Coordinates of C-alpha atoms and ligand atoms in Angstrom, one line a residue:
X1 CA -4.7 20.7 -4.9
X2 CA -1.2 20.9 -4.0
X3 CA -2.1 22.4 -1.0
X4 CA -4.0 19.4 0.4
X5 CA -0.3 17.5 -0.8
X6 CA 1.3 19.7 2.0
X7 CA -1.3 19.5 4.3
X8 CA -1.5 15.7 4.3
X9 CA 2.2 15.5 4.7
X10 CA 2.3 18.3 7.6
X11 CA -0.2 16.1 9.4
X12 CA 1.9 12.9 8.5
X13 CA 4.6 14.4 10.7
X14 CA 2.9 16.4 13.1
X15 CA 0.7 13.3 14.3
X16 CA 3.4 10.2 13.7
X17 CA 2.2 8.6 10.8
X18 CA 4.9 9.3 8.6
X19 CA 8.3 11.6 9.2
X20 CA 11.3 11.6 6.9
X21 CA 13.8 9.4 7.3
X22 CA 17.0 9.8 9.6
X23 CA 16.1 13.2 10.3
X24 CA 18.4 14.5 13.3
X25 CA 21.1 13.7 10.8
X26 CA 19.4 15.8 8.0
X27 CA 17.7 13.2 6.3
X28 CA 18.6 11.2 3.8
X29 CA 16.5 12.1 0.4
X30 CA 13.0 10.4 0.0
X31 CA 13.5 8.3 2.4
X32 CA 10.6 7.9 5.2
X33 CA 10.0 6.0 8.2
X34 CA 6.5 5.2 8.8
X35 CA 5.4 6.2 12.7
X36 CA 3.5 4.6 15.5
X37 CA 0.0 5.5 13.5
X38 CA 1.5 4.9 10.2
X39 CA 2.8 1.8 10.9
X40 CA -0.3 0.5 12.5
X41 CA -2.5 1.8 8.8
X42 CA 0.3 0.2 6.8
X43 CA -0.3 -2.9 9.1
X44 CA -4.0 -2.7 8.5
X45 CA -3.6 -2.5 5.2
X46 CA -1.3 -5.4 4.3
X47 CA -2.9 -7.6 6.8
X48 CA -6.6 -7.2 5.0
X49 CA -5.1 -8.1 1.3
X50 CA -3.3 -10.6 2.9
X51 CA -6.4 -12.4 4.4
X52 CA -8.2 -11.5 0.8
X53 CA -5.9 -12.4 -0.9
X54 CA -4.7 -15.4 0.6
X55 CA -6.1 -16.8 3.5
X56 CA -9.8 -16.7 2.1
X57 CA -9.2 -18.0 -0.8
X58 CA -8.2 -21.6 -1.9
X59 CA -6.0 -20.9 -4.8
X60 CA -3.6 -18.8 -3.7
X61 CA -0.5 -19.3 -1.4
X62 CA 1.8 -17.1 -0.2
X63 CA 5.9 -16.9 0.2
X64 CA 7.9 -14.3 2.1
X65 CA 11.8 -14.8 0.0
X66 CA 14.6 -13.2 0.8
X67 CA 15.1 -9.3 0.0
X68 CA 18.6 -10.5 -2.3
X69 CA 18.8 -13.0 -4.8
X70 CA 21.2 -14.8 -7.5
X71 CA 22.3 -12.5 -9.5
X72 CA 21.5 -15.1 -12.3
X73 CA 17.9 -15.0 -11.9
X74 CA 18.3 -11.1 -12.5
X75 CA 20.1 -11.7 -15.7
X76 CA 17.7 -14.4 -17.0
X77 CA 14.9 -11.8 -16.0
X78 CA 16.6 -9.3 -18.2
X79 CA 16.8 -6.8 -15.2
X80 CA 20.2 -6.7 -15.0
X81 CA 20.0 -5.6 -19.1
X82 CA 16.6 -3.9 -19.3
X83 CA 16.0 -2.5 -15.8
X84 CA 16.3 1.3 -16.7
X85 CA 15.3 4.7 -17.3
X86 CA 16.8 7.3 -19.8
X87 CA 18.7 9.5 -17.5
X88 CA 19.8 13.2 -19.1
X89 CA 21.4 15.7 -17.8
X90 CA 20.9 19.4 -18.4
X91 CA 23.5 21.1 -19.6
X92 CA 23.5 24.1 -17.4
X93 CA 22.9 23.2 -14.1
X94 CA 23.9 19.6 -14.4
X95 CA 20.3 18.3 -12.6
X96 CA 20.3 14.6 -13.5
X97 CA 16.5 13.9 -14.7
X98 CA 14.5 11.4 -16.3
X99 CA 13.7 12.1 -19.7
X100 CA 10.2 10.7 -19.5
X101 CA 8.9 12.8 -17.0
X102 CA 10.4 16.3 -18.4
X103 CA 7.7 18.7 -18.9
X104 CA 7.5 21.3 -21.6
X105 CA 11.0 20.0 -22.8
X106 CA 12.4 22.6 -19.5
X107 CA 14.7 21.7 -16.6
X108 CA 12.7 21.8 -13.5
X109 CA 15.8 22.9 -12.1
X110 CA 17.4 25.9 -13.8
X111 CA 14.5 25.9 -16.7
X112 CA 17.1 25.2 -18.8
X113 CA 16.3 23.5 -22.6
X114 CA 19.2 21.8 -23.4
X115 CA 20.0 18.0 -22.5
X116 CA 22.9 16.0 -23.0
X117 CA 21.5 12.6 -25.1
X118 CA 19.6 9.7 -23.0
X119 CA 21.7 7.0 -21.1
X120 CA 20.1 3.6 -19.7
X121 CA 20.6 3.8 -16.0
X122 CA 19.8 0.6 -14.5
X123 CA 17.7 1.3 -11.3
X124 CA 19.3 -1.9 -9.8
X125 CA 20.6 -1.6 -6.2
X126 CA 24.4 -2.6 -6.0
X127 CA 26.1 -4.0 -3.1
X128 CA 28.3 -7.0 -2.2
X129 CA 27.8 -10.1 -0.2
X130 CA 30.5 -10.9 1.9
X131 CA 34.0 -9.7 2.8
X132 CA 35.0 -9.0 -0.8
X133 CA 33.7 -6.1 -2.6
X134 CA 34.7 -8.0 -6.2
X135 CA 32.4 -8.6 -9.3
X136 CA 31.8 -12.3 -8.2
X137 CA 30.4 -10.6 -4.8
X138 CA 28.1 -8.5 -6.2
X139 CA 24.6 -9.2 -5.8
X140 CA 21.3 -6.6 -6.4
X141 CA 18.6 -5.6 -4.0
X142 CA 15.0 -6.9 -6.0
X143 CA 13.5 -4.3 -7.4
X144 CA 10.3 -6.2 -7.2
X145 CA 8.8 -9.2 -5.7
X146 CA 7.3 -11.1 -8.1
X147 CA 10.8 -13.0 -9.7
X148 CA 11.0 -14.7 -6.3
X149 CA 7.3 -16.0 -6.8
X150 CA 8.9 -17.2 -10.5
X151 CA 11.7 -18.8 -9.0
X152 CA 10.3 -20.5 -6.6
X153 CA 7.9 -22.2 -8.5
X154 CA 8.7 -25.4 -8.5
X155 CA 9.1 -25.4 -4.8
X156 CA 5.5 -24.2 -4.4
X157 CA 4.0 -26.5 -7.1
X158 CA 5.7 -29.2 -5.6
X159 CA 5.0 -28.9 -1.7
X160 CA 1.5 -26.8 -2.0
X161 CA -0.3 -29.2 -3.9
X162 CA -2.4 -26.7 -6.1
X163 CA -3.7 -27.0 -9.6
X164 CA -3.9 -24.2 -12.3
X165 CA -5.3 -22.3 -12.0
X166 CA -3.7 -20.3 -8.9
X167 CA -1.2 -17.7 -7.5
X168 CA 1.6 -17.0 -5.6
X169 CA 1.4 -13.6 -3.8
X170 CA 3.9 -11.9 -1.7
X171 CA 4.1 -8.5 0.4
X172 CA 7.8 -6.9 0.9
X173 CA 10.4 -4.6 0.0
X174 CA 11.7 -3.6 -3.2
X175 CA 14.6 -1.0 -4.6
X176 CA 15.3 1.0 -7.1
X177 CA 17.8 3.6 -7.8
X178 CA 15.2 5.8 -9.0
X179 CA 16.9 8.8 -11.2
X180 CA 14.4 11.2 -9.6
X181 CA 12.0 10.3 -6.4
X182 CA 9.9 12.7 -5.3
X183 CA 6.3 13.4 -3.6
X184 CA 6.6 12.7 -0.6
X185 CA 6.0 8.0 -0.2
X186 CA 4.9 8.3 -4.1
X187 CA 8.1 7.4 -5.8
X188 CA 11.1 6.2 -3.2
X189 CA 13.9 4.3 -3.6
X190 CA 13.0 1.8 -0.9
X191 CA 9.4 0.9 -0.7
X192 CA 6.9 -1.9 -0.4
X193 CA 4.7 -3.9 -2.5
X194 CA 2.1 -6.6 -2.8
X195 CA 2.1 -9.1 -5.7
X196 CA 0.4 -11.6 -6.9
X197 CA 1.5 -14.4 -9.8
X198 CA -1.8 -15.9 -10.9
X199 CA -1.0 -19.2 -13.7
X200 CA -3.7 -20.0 -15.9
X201 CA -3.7 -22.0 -19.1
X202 CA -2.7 -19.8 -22.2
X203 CA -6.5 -19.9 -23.9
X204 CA -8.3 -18.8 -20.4
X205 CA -5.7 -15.7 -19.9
X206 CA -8.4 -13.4 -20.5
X207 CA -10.9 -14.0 -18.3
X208 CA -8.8 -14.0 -15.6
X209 CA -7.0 -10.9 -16.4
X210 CA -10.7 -9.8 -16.1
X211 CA -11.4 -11.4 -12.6
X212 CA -8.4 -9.8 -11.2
X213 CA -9.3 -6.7 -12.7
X214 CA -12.8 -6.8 -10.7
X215 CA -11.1 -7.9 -7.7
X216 CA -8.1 -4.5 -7.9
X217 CA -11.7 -2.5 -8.2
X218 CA -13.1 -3.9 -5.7
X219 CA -10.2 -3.2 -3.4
X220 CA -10.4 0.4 -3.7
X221 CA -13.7 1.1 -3.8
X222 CA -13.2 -0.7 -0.2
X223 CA -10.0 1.6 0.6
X224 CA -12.6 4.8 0.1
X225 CA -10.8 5.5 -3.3
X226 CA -13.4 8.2 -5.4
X227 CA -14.3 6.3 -8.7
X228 CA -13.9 9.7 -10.4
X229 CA -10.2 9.8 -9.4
X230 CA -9.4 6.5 -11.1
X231 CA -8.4 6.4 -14.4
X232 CA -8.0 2.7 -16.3
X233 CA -5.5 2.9 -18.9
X234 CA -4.8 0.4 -21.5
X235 CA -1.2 0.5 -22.4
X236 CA -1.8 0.6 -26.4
X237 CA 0.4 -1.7 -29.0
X238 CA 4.2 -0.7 -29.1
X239 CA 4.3 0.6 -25.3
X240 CA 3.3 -2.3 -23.6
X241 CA 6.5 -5.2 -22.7
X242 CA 7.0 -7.4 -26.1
X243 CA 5.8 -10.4 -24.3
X244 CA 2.6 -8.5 -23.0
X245 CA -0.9 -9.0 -24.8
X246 CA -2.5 -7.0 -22.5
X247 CA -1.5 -4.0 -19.4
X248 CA -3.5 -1.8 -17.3
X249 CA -2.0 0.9 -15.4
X250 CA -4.4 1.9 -12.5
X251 CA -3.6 5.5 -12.3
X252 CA -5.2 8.2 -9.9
X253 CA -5.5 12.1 -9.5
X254 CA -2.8 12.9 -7.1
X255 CA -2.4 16.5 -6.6
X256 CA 0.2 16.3 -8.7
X257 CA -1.1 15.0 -11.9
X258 CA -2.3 11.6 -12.9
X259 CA 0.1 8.7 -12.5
X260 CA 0.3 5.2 -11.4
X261 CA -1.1 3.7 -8.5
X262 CA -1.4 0.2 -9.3
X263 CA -0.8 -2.1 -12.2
X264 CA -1.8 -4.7 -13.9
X265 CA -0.5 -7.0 -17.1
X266 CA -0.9 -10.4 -18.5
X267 CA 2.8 -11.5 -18.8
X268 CA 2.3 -14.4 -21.0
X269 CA 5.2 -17.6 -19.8
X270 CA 8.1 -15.5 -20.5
X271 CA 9.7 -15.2 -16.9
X272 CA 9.1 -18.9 -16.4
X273 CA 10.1 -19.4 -19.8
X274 CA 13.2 -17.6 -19.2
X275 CA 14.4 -19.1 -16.0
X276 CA 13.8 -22.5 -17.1
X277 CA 16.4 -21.4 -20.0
X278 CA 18.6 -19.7 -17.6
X279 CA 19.0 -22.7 -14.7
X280 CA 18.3 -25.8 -16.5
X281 CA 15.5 -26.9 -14.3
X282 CA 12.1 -28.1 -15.6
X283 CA 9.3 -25.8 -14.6
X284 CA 6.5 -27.1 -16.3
X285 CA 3.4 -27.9 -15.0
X286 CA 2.1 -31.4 -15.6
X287 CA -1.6 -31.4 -16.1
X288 CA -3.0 -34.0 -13.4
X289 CA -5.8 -34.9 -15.5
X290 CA -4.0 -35.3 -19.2
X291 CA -0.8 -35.7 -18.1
X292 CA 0.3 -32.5 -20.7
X293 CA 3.3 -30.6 -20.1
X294 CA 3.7 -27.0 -20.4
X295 CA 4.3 -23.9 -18.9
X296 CA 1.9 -21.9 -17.7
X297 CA 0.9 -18.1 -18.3
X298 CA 0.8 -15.2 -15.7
X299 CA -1.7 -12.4 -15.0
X300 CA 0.2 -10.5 -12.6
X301 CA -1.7 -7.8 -10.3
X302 CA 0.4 -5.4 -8.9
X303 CA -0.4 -3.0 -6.2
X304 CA 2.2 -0.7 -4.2
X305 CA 1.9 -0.5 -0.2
X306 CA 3.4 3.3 0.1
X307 CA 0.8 4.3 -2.4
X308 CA -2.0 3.0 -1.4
X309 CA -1.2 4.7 2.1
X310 CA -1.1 8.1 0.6
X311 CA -4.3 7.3 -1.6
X312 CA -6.0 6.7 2.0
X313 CA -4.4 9.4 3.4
X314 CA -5.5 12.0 0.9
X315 CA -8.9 10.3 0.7
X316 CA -9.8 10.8 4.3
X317 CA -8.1 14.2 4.8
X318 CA -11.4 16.7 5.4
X319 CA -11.7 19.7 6.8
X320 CA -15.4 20.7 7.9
X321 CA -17.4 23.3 10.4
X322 CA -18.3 21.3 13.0
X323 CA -21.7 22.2 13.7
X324 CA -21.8 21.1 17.1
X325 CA -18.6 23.3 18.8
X326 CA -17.7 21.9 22.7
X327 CA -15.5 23.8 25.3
X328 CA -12.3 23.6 24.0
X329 CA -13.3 22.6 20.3
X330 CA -12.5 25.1 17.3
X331 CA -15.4 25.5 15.3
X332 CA -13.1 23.8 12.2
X333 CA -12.2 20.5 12.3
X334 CA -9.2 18.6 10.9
X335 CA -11.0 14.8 10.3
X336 CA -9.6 11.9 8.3
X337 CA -12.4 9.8 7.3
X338 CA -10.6 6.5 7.1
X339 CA -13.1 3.8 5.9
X340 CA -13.2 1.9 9.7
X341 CA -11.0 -1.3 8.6
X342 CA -8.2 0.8 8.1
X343 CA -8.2 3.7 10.6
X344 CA -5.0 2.9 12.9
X345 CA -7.3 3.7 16.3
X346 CA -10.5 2.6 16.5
X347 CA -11.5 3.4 19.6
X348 CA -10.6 6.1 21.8
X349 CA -11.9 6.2 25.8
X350 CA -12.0 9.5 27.7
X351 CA -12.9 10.2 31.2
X352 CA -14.5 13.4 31.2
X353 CA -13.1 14.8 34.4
X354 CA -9.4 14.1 35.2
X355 CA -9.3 14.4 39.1
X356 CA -12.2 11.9 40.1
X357 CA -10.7 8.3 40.8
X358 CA -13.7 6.9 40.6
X359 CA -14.5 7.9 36.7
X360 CA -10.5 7.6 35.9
X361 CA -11.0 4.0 37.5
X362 CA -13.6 3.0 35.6
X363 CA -12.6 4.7 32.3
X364 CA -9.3 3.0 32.8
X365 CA -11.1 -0.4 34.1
X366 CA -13.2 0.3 30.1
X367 CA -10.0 0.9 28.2
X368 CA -8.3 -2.4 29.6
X369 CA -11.5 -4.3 28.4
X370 CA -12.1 -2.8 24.9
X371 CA -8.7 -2.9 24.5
X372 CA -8.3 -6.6 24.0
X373 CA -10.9 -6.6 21.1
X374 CA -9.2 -3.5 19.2
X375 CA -7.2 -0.9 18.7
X376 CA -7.7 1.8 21.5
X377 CA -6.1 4.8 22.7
X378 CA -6.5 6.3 26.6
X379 CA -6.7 10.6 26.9
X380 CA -7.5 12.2 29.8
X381 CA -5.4 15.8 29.0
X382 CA -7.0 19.0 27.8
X383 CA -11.0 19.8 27.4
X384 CA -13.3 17.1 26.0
X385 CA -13.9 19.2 22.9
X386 CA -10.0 19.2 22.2
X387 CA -9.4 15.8 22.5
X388 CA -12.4 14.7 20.1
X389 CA -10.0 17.1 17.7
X390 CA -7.3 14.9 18.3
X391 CA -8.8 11.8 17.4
X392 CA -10.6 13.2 14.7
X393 CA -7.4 14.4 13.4
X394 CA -5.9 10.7 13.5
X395 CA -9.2 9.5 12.1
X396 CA -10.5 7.3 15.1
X397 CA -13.4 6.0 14.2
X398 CA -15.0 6.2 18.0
X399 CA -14.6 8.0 21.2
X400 CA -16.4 6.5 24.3
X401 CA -16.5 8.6 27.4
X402 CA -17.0 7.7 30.8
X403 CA -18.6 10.3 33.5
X404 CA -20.6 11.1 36.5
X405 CA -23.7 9.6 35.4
X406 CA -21.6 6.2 34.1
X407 CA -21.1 5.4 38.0
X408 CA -24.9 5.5 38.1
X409 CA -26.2 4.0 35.0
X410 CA -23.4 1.9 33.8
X411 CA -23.4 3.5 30.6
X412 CA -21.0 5.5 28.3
X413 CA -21.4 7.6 25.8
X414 CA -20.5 6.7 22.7
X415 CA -19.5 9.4 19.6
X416 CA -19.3 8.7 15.7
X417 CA -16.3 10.4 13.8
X418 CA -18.1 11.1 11.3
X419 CA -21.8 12.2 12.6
X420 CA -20.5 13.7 15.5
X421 CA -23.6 11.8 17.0
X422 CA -23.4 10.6 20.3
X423 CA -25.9 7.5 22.0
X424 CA -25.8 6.5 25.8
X425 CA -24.8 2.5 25.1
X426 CA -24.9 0.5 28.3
X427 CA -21.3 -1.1 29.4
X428 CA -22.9 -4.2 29.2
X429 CA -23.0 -4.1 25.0
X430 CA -20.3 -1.5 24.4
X431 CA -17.8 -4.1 23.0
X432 CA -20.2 -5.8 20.7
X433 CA -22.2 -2.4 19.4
X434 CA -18.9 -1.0 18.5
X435 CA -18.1 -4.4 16.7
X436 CA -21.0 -4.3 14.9
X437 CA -20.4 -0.3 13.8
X438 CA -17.2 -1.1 12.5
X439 CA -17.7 -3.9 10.4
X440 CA -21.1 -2.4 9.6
X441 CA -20.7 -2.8 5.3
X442 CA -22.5 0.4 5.0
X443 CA -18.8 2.0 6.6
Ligands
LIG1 P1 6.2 4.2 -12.3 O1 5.7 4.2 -13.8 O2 5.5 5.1 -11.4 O3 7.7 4.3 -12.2 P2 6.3 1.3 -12.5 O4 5.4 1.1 -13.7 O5 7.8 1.3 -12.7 O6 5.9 2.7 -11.8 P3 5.8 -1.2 -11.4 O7 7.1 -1.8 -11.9 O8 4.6 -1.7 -12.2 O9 5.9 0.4 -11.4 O10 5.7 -1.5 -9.9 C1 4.5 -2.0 -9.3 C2 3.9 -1.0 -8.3 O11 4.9 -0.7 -7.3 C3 3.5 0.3 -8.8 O12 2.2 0.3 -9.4 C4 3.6 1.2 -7.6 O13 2.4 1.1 -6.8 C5 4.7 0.6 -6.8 N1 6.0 1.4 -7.1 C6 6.8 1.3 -8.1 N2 7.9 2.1 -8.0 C7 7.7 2.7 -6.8 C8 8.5 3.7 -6.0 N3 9.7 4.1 -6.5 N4 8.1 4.1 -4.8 C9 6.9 3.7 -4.3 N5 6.1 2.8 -5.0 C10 6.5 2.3 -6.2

């Protein structure tokens, strides 16, 4: 298992998804930048929960607030106060770890048993706004998005006309001065996330936090996440955040042990409750239909973008005999079976000889056309055989390529990732046959 860890992050960096961050200057740790491919599954990725979550529905609007905040709204939060992890250090090598995630009581380190006693570390990111690096300048990076979405509130309510129940979701960066990140995008100190704030009357809490339960299923069944992987844990009595009823992490087999993926928790009115405390504004809702005032209460579903990439990644990641060896094709091949929606290429077109204008041409006049509708890459290097390996290897869901007989017959051939099958598909209905195979519900 944690083989297919290192294979998945030898692949990241050998085919540009994902390479570590500032590495001609030796890195800087756990940091990644996400490449050409990577960026364009991320993309695909926050651009379908955006139109899921937001765009198709009615009661649900989205912000996009800044990355730094008041540093009031972190104290009213209690971030600023509760933000933190027990850090210890051992007491012969001096590794600085987190005392929740120490196995068998040993250093990871040295093996060392012994500990100095926990400290809170606050995982808040420090710096200073403006020219002044004094207490009244410093400000925190969010280490979540979701206080914007409570802080804003009355902005929203009052501008986006929406009733409860409905949300306020958001997709951006957060930071955390995490004591120990590690696994490659699993735990960083800069990552993404998308939120969402849904208010509801006190009494209906439930049923919603069971809705948006269904919905977080739904979404990775659709991201090609194996039901047998998933685990739903409810965070028992005593565990869970005072003002929680109710929290479920959404953990998954990694190759390194089951841990979180995604979250969800019903967070009752305490952050409204709070800031309302904290700033002196009103942010009560005023029932159109009564004309009661109160505040409302928040199931907030939580997912994290750099997990849900490596999910996908080591979903796809397959290694098969490929029955059907070409010139040029090993008789292994390295495919990532990306569920269509969010494979980074989904088409790839390949003249089949190199030298003849006329095919290069019309392969080239093919790419220009498909290339308006989605996401294509042009090869014309190396053996057939090898270049199928290459888009396999990047998961492209299908290769189209133009010869001799395409001069002739107007007509391509058109190859399946996954089958391996290939169909002669007239030019004519090229564009809308590979439409229909992509978006094909069966994929
Ligand atoms: P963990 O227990 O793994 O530290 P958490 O419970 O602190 O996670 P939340 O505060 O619930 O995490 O954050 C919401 C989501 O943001 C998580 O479910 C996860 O997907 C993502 N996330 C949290 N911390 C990180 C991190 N350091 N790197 C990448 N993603 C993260």
């Amino acid at each position: 298992m944690e083989d297919l860890m290192q294979k998945v992050i030898s692949l990241a960096k050998r085919r540009g998804f994902i390479f570590p961050g500032s590495e001609i200057y030796g890195g800087l740790a756990n940091s990644f930048d996400y490449g050409p491919l990577g960026v364009e599954l991320k993309n695909n990725i926050k651009q379908e929960w955006w139109k899921r979550f937001v765009q198709k529905r009615s009661d649900v609007v989205g912000i996009d607030a800044a990355l730094i905040m008041n540093t009031k709204a972190w104290e009213a939060s209690g971030h600023l106060e509760n933000f933190s992890d027990p850090l210890v250090e051992c007491k012969k090598c001096h590794a600085r770890l987190r005392e929740d995630q120490i196995q068998d009581s040993k250093c990871p380190s040295c093996k060392g048993k012994e500990f100095t006693k926990p400290k809170n570390f606050n995982l808040m990111l420090k710096t200073f706004l403006g020219p002044v690096e004094d207490a009244a300048n410093t400000v925190y990076f969010r280490p979540e998005t979701a206080q914007s979405m409570f802080v804003d509130f009355k902005n929203i309510l009052d501008t986006s006309r929406q009733s409860i129940p409905f949300g306020i979701a958001q997709v951006g960066k957060a930071f955390r001065n995490e004591i120990t990140p590690g696994n490659f995008i699993f735990r960083m100190r800069e990552f993404e996330q998308m939120e969402i704030e849904y208010f509801v009357k006190e009494e209906e809490w439930e049923k919603y936090f069971d809705e948006w339960l269904g919905e977080m299923k739904q979404w990775l069944r659709d991201l090609g996440v194996s039901e047998k992987k998933l685990h739903y844990v409810d965070i028992p009595d005593g565990e869970r955040a005072h003002y929680s009823k109710r929290t479920v992490d959404i953990e998954y087999d990694y190759p390194f042990g089951q841990k979180e993926l995604y979250g969800l928790a019903y967070r009752g009115d305490f952050d409204l409750k709070n800031h309302m405390e904290a700033s002196g504004q009103d942010l009560q809702y005023t029932d159109p239909k009564t004309n009661e005032k109160f505040l409302p209460h928040v199931i907030e579903p939580t997912w994290g973008v750099d997990r849900s990439v490596l999910v996908a990644m080591l979903e796809a990641y397959h290694e098969e005999e490929a029955p059907t060896a070409e010139e040029g094709e090993s008789a292994m091949r390295v495919v990532m079976k990306f569920p269509f929606w969010i494979a980074p290429v989904k088409v790839a077109v390949l003249p089949l000889v190199k030298n003849k204008s006329e095919v290069v041409l019309k392969a080239k006049e093919v790419f220009g056309l498909l290339k308006e509708r989605f996401a294509c890459q042009y090869d014309e290097t190396g053996a057939i055989g090898r270049r199928y390996r290459r888009q396999d290897e990047i998961g492209t869901c299908f290769c189209v390529t133009i010869d001799f007989d395409t001069l002739d017959d107007n007509a391509v051939t058109l190859r399946n990732r996954d089958t391996m099958a290939q169909e002669r598909v007239p030019l004519d209905s090229l564009a809308s046959t590979i439409q229909e195979r992509l978006y094909d519900k069966n994929n």
